[in-house]
XYZ file of C-alpha atoms in Angstrom:
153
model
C 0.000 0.000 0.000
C 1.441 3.153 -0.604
C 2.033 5.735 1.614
C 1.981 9.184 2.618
C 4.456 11.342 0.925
C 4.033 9.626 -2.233
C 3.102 10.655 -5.904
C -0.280 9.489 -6.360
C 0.152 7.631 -9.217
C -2.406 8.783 -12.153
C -5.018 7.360 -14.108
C -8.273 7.482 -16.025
C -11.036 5.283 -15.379
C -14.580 5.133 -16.604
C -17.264 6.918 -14.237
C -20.744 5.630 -13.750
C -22.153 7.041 -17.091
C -19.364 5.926 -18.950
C -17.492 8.907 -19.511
C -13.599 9.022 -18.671
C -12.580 10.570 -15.872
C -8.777 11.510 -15.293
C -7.187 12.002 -11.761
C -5.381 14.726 -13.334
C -8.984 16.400 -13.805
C -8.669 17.747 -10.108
C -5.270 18.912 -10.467
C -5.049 21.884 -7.701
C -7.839 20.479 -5.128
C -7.687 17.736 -3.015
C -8.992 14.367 -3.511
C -10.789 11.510 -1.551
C -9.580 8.716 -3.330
C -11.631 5.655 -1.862
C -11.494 1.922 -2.612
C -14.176 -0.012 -1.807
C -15.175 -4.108 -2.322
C -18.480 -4.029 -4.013
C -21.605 -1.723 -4.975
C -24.835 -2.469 -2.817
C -23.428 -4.474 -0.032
C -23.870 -3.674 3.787
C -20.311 -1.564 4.613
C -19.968 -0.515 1.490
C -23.376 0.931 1.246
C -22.717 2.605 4.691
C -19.309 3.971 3.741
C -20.709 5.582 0.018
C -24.024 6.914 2.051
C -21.503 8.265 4.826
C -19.666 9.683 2.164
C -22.765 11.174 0.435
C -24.375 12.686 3.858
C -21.126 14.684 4.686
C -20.203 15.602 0.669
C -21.634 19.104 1.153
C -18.855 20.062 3.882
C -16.284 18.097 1.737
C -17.197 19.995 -0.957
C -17.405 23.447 0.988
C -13.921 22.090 1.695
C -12.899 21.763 -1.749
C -11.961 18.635 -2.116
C -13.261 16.362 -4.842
C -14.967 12.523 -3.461
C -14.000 9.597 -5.807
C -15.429 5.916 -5.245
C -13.701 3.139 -6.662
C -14.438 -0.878 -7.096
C -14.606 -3.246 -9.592
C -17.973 -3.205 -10.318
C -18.388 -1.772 -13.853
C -19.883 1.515 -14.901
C -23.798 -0.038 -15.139
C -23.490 -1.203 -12.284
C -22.089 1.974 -10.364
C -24.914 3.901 -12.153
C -27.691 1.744 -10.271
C -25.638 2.035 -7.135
C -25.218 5.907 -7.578
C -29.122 6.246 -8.422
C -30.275 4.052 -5.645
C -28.352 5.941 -3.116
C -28.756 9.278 -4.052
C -24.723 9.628 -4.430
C -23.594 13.111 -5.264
C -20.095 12.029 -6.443
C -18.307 9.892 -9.466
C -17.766 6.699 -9.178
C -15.523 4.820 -10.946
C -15.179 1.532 -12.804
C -11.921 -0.523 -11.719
C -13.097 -3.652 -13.622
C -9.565 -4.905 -14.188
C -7.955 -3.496 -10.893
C -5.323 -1.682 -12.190
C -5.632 1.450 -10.491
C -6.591 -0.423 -7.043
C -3.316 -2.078 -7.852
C -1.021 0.851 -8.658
C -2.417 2.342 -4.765
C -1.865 -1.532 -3.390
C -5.412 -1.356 -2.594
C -5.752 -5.278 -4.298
C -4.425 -7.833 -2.521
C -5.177 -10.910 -1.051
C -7.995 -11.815 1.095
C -9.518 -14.728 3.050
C -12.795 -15.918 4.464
C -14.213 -18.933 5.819
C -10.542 -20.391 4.953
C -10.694 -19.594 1.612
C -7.910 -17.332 -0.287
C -8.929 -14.747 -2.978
C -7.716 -11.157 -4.621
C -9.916 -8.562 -3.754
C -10.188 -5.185 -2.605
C -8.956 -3.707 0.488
C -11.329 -0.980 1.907
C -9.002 2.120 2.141
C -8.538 5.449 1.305
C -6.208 8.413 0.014
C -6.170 11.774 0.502
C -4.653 13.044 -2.492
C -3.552 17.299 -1.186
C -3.588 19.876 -4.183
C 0.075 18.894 -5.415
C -1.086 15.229 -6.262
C 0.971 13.821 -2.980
C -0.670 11.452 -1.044
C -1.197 13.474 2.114
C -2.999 11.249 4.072
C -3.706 7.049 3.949
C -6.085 4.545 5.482
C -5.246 1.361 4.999
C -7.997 -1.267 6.308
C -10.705 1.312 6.825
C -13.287 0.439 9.392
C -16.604 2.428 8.366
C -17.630 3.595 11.295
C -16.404 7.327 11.779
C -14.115 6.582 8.653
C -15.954 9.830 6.941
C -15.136 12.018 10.265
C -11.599 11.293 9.821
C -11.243 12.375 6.426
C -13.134 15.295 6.986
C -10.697 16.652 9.460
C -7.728 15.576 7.142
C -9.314 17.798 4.109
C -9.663 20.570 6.709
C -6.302 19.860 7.998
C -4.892 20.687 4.310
């Protein structure tokens, strides 16, 4: 996983409707970069809806909220419609970008070993630095914690 201090390594990924989206869009503002496991599931349902209830001070903030899985863009677009999200999400469908951030790695449960998705997230400051990591994110109070690292900026 990488850490603070480091380049954020950049990309472009397909958003929810489709459309490209570069991280070097946002040049300039900050940017919650979070990985998440899979669209419509219990925590990371809680974490995008935690994310969507406190996107106004974010915002105010100006930093930019990015969601990322590998669920692909039709999928997102239900997810994002559901839930009411206000921000992009983006398609990962061949984890290469939740590789690059060593976000994809290996998991278990019930025994069994797989690659997946580690829930974290990166605050990317105005320069394009990482300026701020979670690795392992717990949901609860997750969103708190990144706000006070955007207002910390």
């Amino acid at each position: 996983m990488l850490e603070a201090g480091t380049k954020a390594p950049g990309f472009t990924l397909p958003d929810q409707d489709g459309k490209p989206v570069k991280l070097a869009d946002f040049k300039g503002k900050p940017v919650v970069l979070y990985f998440y496991p899979k669209d419509d599931t219990p925590g990371c349902t809680q974490e995008a809806c935690d994310f969507r209830d406190e996107h106004a001070s974010l915002k105010k903030a100006g930093a930019v909220v990015l969601g990322v899985s590998p669920d692909d863009s039709k999928r997102h677009g239900k997810f994002a419609l559901k839930f009411k999200l206000p921000f992009t999400l983006l398609a990962d469908t061949e984890h290469t970008v939740a590789e690059a951030y060593g976000a994809w790695a290996e998991k278990s449960m019930y025994g069994r070993k797989y690659m997946g998705i580690v829930r974290s997230t990166f605050l990317i400051g105005p320069d394009g630095v990482l300026a701020r990591v979670w690795p392992k994110v717990k949901v609860r109070g997750h969103v708190d914690e990144v706000q006070e690292a955007v207002a910390a900026l």
